[in-house]
Structures are given as C-alpha cells and as structure tokens.
mmCIF file with all atom_site columns, C-alpha atoms in Angstrom:
data_model
loop_
_atom_site.group_PDB
_atom_site.id
_atom_site.type_symbol
_atom_site.label_atom_id
_atom_site.label_alt_id
_atom_site.label_comp_id
_atom_site.label_asym_id
_atom_site.label_entity_id
_atom_site.label_seq_id
_atom_site.pdbx_PDB_ins_code
_atom_site.Cartn_x
_atom_site.Cartn_y
_atom_site.Cartn_z
_atom_site.occupancy
_atom_site.B_iso_or_equiv
_atom_site.pdbx_formal_charge
_atom_site.auth_seq_id
_atom_site.auth_comp_id
_atom_site.auth_asym_id
_atom_site.auth_atom_id
_atom_site.pdbx_PDB_model_num
ATOM 1   C CA . MET K 1 1   ? -41.408 -51.390 41.338 1.00 0.00 ? 1   MET K CA 1
ATOM 2   C CA . THR K 1 2   ? -39.994 -52.333 44.788 1.00 0.00 ? 2   THR K CA 1
ATOM 3   C CA . ASP K 1 3   ? -40.005 -55.471 46.031 1.00 0.00 ? 3   ASP K CA 1
ATOM 4   C CA . ILE K 1 4   ? -41.362 -55.364 49.528 1.00 0.00 ? 4   ILE K CA 1
ATOM 5   C CA . LEU K 1 5   ? -41.359 -59.286 49.901 1.00 0.00 ? 5   LEU K CA 1
ATOM 6   C CA . ASN K 1 6   ? -37.786 -59.744 49.582 1.00 0.00 ? 6   ASN K CA 1
ATOM 7   C CA . ILE K 1 7   ? -35.856 -58.537 52.540 1.00 0.00 ? 7   ILE K CA 1
ATOM 8   C CA . SER K 1 8   ? -32.497 -60.476 53.413 1.00 0.00 ? 8   SER K CA 1
ATOM 9   C CA . ASP K 1 9   ? -32.933 -60.190 57.276 1.00 0.00 ? 9   ASP K CA 1
ATOM 10  C CA . LEU K 1 10  ? -36.329 -61.753 57.017 1.00 0.00 ? 10  LEU K CA 1
ATOM 11  C CA . GLY K 1 11  ? -35.823 -64.147 53.826 1.00 0.00 ? 11  GLY K CA 1
ATOM 12  C CA . ARG K 1 12  ? -38.566 -64.257 51.173 1.00 0.00 ? 12  ARG K CA 1
ATOM 13  C CA . LEU K 1 13  ? -41.700 -63.290 52.527 1.00 0.00 ? 13  LEU K CA 1
ATOM 14  C CA . GLU K 1 14  ? -45.602 -64.491 51.123 1.00 0.00 ? 14  GLU K CA 1
ATOM 15  C CA . ILE K 1 15  ? -48.254 -62.311 52.159 1.00 0.00 ? 15  ILE K CA 1
ATOM 16  C CA . ILE K 1 16  ? -51.127 -64.390 53.637 1.00 0.00 ? 16  ILE K CA 1
ATOM 17  C CA . GLU K 1 17  ? -53.945 -61.445 53.929 1.00 0.00 ? 17  GLU K CA 1
ATOM 18  C CA . ILE K 1 18  ? -54.169 -57.878 52.497 1.00 0.00 ? 18  ILE K CA 1
ATOM 19  C CA . TYR K 1 19  ? -55.792 -54.845 54.580 1.00 0.00 ? 19  TYR K CA 1
ATOM 20  C CA . ASP K 1 20  ? -55.012 -52.082 52.270 1.00 0.00 ? 20  ASP K CA 1
ATOM 21  C CA . TYR K 1 21  ? -53.787 -51.499 48.945 1.00 0.00 ? 21  TYR K CA 1
ATOM 22  C CA . TYR K 1 22  ? -53.017 -48.489 47.056 1.00 0.00 ? 22  TYR K CA 1
ATOM 23  C CA . ASP K 1 23  ? -51.094 -49.600 43.721 1.00 0.00 ? 23  ASP K CA 1
ATOM 24  C CA . GLN K 1 24  ? -49.552 -52.400 45.759 1.00 0.00 ? 24  GLN K CA 1
ATOM 25  C CA . PRO K 1 25  ? -50.378 -53.758 49.015 1.00 0.00 ? 25  PRO K CA 1
ATOM 26  C CA . THR K 1 26  ? -49.753 -50.622 51.998 1.00 0.00 ? 26  THR K CA 1
ATOM 27  C CA . LEU K 1 27  ? -50.670 -52.513 55.101 1.00 0.00 ? 27  LEU K CA 1
ATOM 28  C CA . PHE K 1 28  ? -50.554 -56.445 55.062 1.00 0.00 ? 28  PHE K CA 1
ATOM 29  C CA . ALA K 1 29  ? -49.657 -59.906 57.181 1.00 0.00 ? 29  ALA K CA 1
ATOM 30  C CA . CYS K 1 30  ? -46.996 -62.116 55.642 1.00 0.00 ? 30  CYS K CA 1
ATOM 31  C CA . LYS K 1 31  ? -44.634 -65.087 56.789 1.00 0.00 ? 31  LYS K CA 1
ATOM 32  C CA . ASN K 1 32  ? -41.843 -66.236 55.843 1.00 0.00 ? 32  ASN K CA 1
ATOM 33  C CA . ALA K 1 33  ? -40.307 -69.844 55.107 1.00 0.00 ? 33  ALA K CA 1
ATOM 34  C CA . ALA K 1 34  ? -39.513 -70.475 58.662 1.00 0.00 ? 34  ALA K CA 1
ATOM 35  C CA . GLY K 1 35  ? -43.308 -69.571 59.326 1.00 0.00 ? 35  GLY K CA 1
ATOM 36  C CA . HIS K 1 36  ? -42.710 -66.364 61.118 1.00 0.00 ? 36  HIS K CA 1
ATOM 37  C CA . LEU K 1 37  ? -45.541 -63.984 60.709 1.00 0.00 ? 37  LEU K CA 1
ATOM 38  C CA . TYR K 1 38  ? -44.920 -60.161 60.010 1.00 0.00 ? 38  TYR K CA 1
ATOM 39  C CA . LEU K 1 39  ? -47.301 -57.408 59.796 1.00 0.00 ? 39  LEU K CA 1
ATOM 40  C CA . VAL K 1 40  ? -46.240 -54.872 57.183 1.00 0.00 ? 40  VAL K CA 1
ATOM 41  C CA . VAL K 1 41  ? -47.019 -50.911 56.441 1.00 0.00 ? 41  VAL K CA 1
ATOM 42  C CA . ALA K 1 42  ? -46.051 -48.058 54.389 1.00 0.00 ? 42  ALA K CA 1
ATOM 43  C CA . ALA K 1 43  ? -44.995 -45.843 56.275 1.00 0.00 ? 43  ALA K CA 1
ATOM 44  C CA . ASP K 1 44  ? -43.510 -42.888 54.479 1.00 0.00 ? 44  ASP K CA 1
ATOM 45  C CA . GLU K 1 45  ? -42.673 -42.035 51.228 1.00 0.00 ? 45  GLU K CA 1
ATOM 46  C CA . ASN K 1 46  ? -40.257 -38.821 49.778 1.00 0.00 ? 46  ASN K CA 1
ATOM 47  C CA . ASP K 1 47  ? -38.725 -37.995 46.507 1.00 0.00 ? 47  ASP K CA 1
ATOM 48  C CA . ASP K 1 48  ? -35.839 -40.317 47.248 1.00 0.00 ? 48  ASP K CA 1
ATOM 49  C CA . TYR K 1 49  ? -37.194 -43.545 49.024 1.00 0.00 ? 49  TYR K CA 1
ATOM 50  C CA . GLU K 1 50  ? -39.945 -45.332 50.361 1.00 0.00 ? 50  GLU K CA 1
ATOM 51  C CA . THR K 1 51  ? -39.994 -46.464 53.996 1.00 0.00 ? 51  THR K CA 1
ATOM 52  C CA . TRP K 1 52  ? -41.706 -49.643 55.249 1.00 0.00 ? 52  TRP K CA 1
ATOM 53  C CA . LEU K 1 53  ? -41.945 -50.953 58.956 1.00 0.00 ? 53  LEU K CA 1
ATOM 54  C CA . TYR K 1 54  ? -42.139 -55.113 59.296 1.00 0.00 ? 54  TYR K CA 1
ATOM 55  C CA . VAL K 1 55  ? -43.020 -56.117 63.049 1.00 0.00 ? 55  VAL K CA 1
ATOM 56  C CA . ARG K 1 56  ? -43.028 -59.860 64.021 1.00 0.00 ? 56  ARG K CA 1
ATOM 57  C CA . VAL K 1 57  ? -46.100 -61.059 65.356 1.00 0.00 ? 57  VAL K CA 1
ATOM 58  C CA . SER K 1 58  ? -47.392 -64.155 67.052 1.00 0.00 ? 58  SER K CA 1
ATOM 59  C CA . ALA K 1 59  ? -50.350 -65.831 65.184 1.00 0.00 ? 59  ALA K CA 1
ATOM 60  C CA . LYS K 1 60  ? -52.586 -65.147 68.445 1.00 0.00 ? 60  LYS K CA 1
ATOM 61  C CA . ARG K 1 61  ? -51.599 -61.413 68.472 1.00 0.00 ? 61  ARG K CA 1
ATOM 62  C CA . LEU K 1 62  ? -52.438 -61.449 64.577 1.00 0.00 ? 62  LEU K CA 1
ATOM 63  C CA . ASN K 1 63  ? -55.772 -62.537 65.511 1.00 0.00 ? 63  ASN K CA 1
ATOM 64  C CA . LEU K 1 64  ? -56.006 -59.748 67.945 1.00 0.00 ? 64  LEU K CA 1
ATOM 65  C CA . ILE K 1 65  ? -54.892 -57.262 65.515 1.00 0.00 ? 65  ILE K CA 1
ATOM 66  C CA . ARG K 1 66  ? -57.384 -58.534 62.933 1.00 0.00 ? 66  ARG K CA 1
ATOM 67  C CA . SER K 1 67  ? -60.171 -58.161 65.205 1.00 0.00 ? 67  SER K CA 1
ATOM 68  C CA . GLY K 1 68  ? -59.503 -55.004 66.314 1.00 0.00 ? 68  GLY K CA 1
ATOM 69  C CA . THR K 1 69  ? -58.349 -55.653 69.979 1.00 0.00 ? 69  THR K CA 1
ATOM 70  C CA . ILE K 1 70  ? -55.094 -54.194 69.535 1.00 0.00 ? 70  ILE K CA 1
ATOM 71  C CA . ASP K 1 71  ? -55.000 -51.098 67.285 1.00 0.00 ? 71  ASP K CA 1
ATOM 72  C CA . LEU K 1 72  ? -52.622 -50.580 64.453 1.00 0.00 ? 72  LEU K CA 1
ATOM 73  C CA . HIS K 1 73  ? -50.391 -48.125 66.142 1.00 0.00 ? 73  HIS K CA 1
ATOM 74  C CA . ASP K 1 74  ? -49.992 -50.267 69.180 1.00 0.00 ? 74  ASP K CA 1
ATOM 75  C CA . ALA K 1 75  ? -49.432 -53.285 66.865 1.00 0.00 ? 75  ALA K CA 1
ATOM 76  C CA . PHE K 1 76  ? -46.030 -51.370 65.667 1.00 0.00 ? 76  PHE K CA 1
ATOM 77  C CA . ALA K 1 77  ? -45.140 -49.207 68.917 1.00 0.00 ? 77  ALA K CA 1
ATOM 78  C CA . ASP K 1 78  ? -45.691 -51.677 71.343 1.00 0.00 ? 78  ASP K CA 1
ATOM 79  C CA . SER K 1 79  ? -44.395 -54.874 69.364 1.00 0.00 ? 79  SER K CA 1
ATOM 80  C CA . GLU K 1 80  ? -44.480 -58.285 71.461 1.00 0.00 ? 80  GLU K CA 1
ATOM 81  C CA . ASN K 1 81  ? -40.408 -57.753 71.638 1.00 0.00 ? 81  ASN K CA 1
ATOM 82  C CA . GLY K 1 82  ? -40.032 -54.330 71.294 1.00 0.00 ? 82  GLY K CA 1
ATOM 83  C CA . HIS K 1 83  ? -38.422 -54.325 68.164 1.00 0.00 ? 83  HIS K CA 1
ATOM 84  C CA . LEU K 1 84  ? -39.097 -54.120 64.632 1.00 0.00 ? 84  LEU K CA 1
ATOM 85  C CA . LEU K 1 85  ? -37.348 -53.354 61.107 1.00 0.00 ? 85  LEU K CA 1
ATOM 86  C CA . GLN K 1 86  ? -37.272 -50.031 59.236 1.00 0.00 ? 86  GLN K CA 1
ATOM 87  C CA . VAL K 1 87  ? -36.516 -50.780 55.700 1.00 0.00 ? 87  VAL K CA 1
ATOM 88  C CA . LYS K 1 88  ? -35.813 -48.008 53.203 1.00 0.00 ? 88  LYS K CA 1
ATOM 89  C CA . PHE K 1 89  ? -36.352 -48.581 49.388 1.00 0.00 ? 89  PHE K CA 1
ATOM 90  C CA . SER K 1 90  ? -34.439 -46.326 47.437 1.00 0.00 ? 90  SER K CA 1
ATOM 91  C CA . TYR K 1 91  ? -36.238 -45.629 43.641 1.00 0.00 ? 91  TYR K CA 1
ATOM 92  C CA . ASN K 1 92  ? -32.640 -44.964 42.323 1.00 0.00 ? 92  ASN K CA 1
ATOM 93  C CA . ASN K 1 93  ? -31.482 -48.689 43.906 1.00 0.00 ? 93  ASN K CA 1
ATOM 94  C CA . PRO K 1 94  ? -34.553 -50.655 44.911 1.00 0.00 ? 94  PRO K CA 1
ATOM 95  C CA . THR K 1 95  ? -33.231 -54.097 45.008 1.00 0.00 ? 95  THR K CA 1
ATOM 96  C CA . SER K 1 96  ? -30.622 -52.962 47.724 1.00 0.00 ? 96  SER K CA 1
ATOM 97  C CA . PRO K 1 97  ? -32.742 -51.588 50.771 1.00 0.00 ? 97  PRO K CA 1
ATOM 98  C CA . GLN K 1 98  ? -31.671 -50.044 53.520 1.00 0.00 ? 98  GLN K CA 1
ATOM 99  C CA . ILE K 1 99  ? -32.558 -52.026 56.739 1.00 0.00 ? 99  ILE K CA 1
ATOM 100 C CA . GLU K 1 100 ? -32.074 -50.731 60.203 1.00 0.00 ? 100 GLU K CA 1
ATOM 101 C CA . HIS K 1 101 ? -33.404 -52.687 63.419 1.00 0.00 ? 101 HIS K CA 1
ATOM 102 C CA . LEU K 1 102 ? -34.875 -50.427 65.836 1.00 0.00 ? 102 LEU K CA 1
ATOM 103 C CA . GLU K 1 103 ? -36.419 -50.362 69.228 1.00 0.00 ? 103 GLU K CA 1
ATOM 104 C CA . ALA K 1 104 ? -40.435 -49.935 69.091 1.00 0.00 ? 104 ALA K CA 1
ATOM 105 C CA . ASN K 1 105 ? -40.068 -46.476 70.639 1.00 0.00 ? 105 ASN K CA 1
ATOM 106 C CA . GLN K 1 106 ? -37.186 -44.992 67.922 1.00 0.00 ? 106 GLN K CA 1
ATOM 107 C CA . ILE K 1 107 ? -40.254 -44.575 65.492 1.00 0.00 ? 107 ILE K CA 1
ATOM 108 C CA . PRO K 1 108 ? -41.419 -41.361 65.166 1.00 0.00 ? 108 PRO K CA 1
ATOM 109 C CA . GLU K 1 109 ? -44.942 -41.241 65.398 1.00 0.00 ? 109 GLU K CA 1
ATOM 110 C CA . ASP K 1 110 ? -45.780 -39.823 62.397 1.00 0.00 ? 110 ASP K CA 1
ATOM 111 C CA . MET K 1 111 ? -44.498 -42.935 60.483 1.00 0.00 ? 111 MET K CA 1
ATOM 112 C CA . LEU K 1 112 ? -47.322 -45.062 62.383 1.00 0.00 ? 112 LEU K CA 1
ATOM 113 C CA . PRO K 1 113 ? -50.629 -45.904 62.033 1.00 0.00 ? 113 PRO K CA 1
ATOM 114 C CA . THR K 1 114 ? -52.995 -43.478 63.774 1.00 0.00 ? 114 THR K CA 1
ATOM 115 C CA . PRO K 1 115 ? -53.897 -44.395 67.183 1.00 0.00 ? 115 PRO K CA 1
ATOM 116 C CA . GLY K 1 116 ? -57.137 -45.874 67.459 1.00 0.00 ? 116 GLY K CA 1
ATOM 117 C CA . GLU K 1 117 ? -57.036 -47.142 63.676 1.00 0.00 ? 117 GLU K CA 1
ATOM 118 C CA . ARG K 1 118 ? -57.984 -50.728 63.831 1.00 0.00 ? 118 ARG K CA 1
ATOM 119 C CA . LEU K 1 119 ? -58.769 -53.549 61.642 1.00 0.00 ? 119 LEU K CA 1
ATOM 120 C CA . ASP K 1 120 ? -62.348 -54.642 62.189 1.00 0.00 ? 120 ASP K CA 1
ATOM 121 C CA . LEU K 1 121 ? -62.469 -58.052 60.348 1.00 0.00 ? 121 LEU K CA 1
ATOM 122 C CA . GLU K 1 122 ? -64.922 -60.588 60.820 1.00 0.00 ? 122 GLU K CA 1
ATOM 123 C CA . THR K 1 123 ? -63.163 -63.721 61.492 1.00 0.00 ? 123 THR K CA 1
ATOM 124 C CA . ASP K 1 124 ? -62.931 -66.490 63.566 1.00 0.00 ? 124 ASP K CA 1
ATOM 125 C CA . ILE K 1 125 ? -59.540 -67.819 64.255 1.00 0.00 ? 125 ILE K CA 1
ATOM 126 C CA . MET K 1 126 ? -57.243 -67.978 61.839 1.00 0.00 ? 126 MET K CA 1
ATOM 127 C CA . HIS K 1 127 ? -54.891 -70.879 62.074 1.00 0.00 ? 127 HIS K CA 1
ATOM 128 C CA . ILE K 1 128 ? -51.407 -70.829 60.696 1.00 0.00 ? 128 ILE K CA 1
ATOM 129 C CA . SER K 1 129 ? -49.008 -73.603 59.771 1.00 0.00 ? 129 SER K CA 1
ATOM 130 C CA . PRO K 1 130 ? -45.284 -72.654 59.241 1.00 0.00 ? 130 PRO K CA 1
ATOM 131 C CA . MET K 1 131 ? -45.183 -74.831 56.308 1.00 0.00 ? 131 MET K CA 1
ATOM 132 C CA . LEU K 1 132 ? -48.575 -74.952 54.384 1.00 0.00 ? 132 LEU K CA 1
ATOM 133 C CA . PRO K 1 133 ? -50.975 -71.700 53.408 1.00 0.00 ? 133 PRO K CA 1
ATOM 134 C CA . PHE K 1 134 ? -52.841 -70.217 56.011 1.00 0.00 ? 134 PHE K CA 1
ATOM 135 C CA . THR K 1 135 ? -56.504 -71.608 56.539 1.00 0.00 ? 135 THR K CA 1
ATOM 136 C CA . ARG K 1 136 ? -59.474 -70.428 58.413 1.00 0.00 ? 136 ARG K CA 1
ATOM 137 C CA . VAL K 1 137 ? -61.237 -72.237 60.915 1.00 0.00 ? 137 VAL K CA 1
ATOM 138 C CA . THR K 1 138 ? -64.874 -71.542 61.909 1.00 0.00 ? 138 THR K CA 1
ATOM 139 C CA . GLY K 1 139 ? -66.983 -72.529 64.904 1.00 0.00 ? 139 GLY K CA 1
ATOM 140 C CA . ASN K 1 140 ? -69.754 -71.504 67.259 1.00 0.00 ? 140 ASN K CA 1
#
C-alpha cells in the first residue's frame, strides 16, 4: 500500500479530516509536525503509478474550502502561493515517490477536481494549533 502520508519534502503528515474515501483517503486535509496544512487529492492512476497533488493552505483558506466558498478545482489550480507538489508513487517502488514542485498552472486540467465541485460541510470555525490536534469551536 502506498504511504501517502510520508513525503520527504513535507515530513510525516497527519490526516486531520477526510472528505472522500475509496479504499484509502482520496481527498483529505493534513498537517505536518511544523503545523503546515495541506489539501491532498488523488489525481491520476495508471498501470505504473498513482499521482497525488499536495497543496499548502492556510487555516483561513482551508475553512473557505471546507465551507464551499472556494471550489476544489480552484483550491489546487489557484493555490495561495502558486505552487503545489505532484507526487507519483510507483507500484514497483511505493516507498520512493517521485516528487515534483510545480506551478499551479502546470497541472493538466484532467488531474484537477471538476470546476464547481465543492465541499459543503456544516462547520463553524476550525482552529488548528501547530502542535495540538485540531479542535472545532462552535459559536453564535
């Protein structure tokens, strides 16, 4: 099984929320030990490898994505810093992924979520501490 949570350029990742699942998480939010947040999606699969996209997001942007204010396509295609990681896991050697730093506009459209596809979570504000597990704060 592919270890989608161990990316050398990001460090060991911990899933904080799963939005889609098929045999394994296919769309989720995670963070690394430094508290950096990432939105991750399974982007492509063929006979040789699986391709995943990892985009760094701020807590504010993640909340906008979770609420559906920002669609999933734009979360990757129009990232906050203009960059993302494309990670290819070979079925023959899943422990040594091929990592490529890309400009957001370099990702083929067919690898991105469909424009207009949104999360629509009934949420309040998600507060994320870099050193503690996430907590949700409810309010009026």
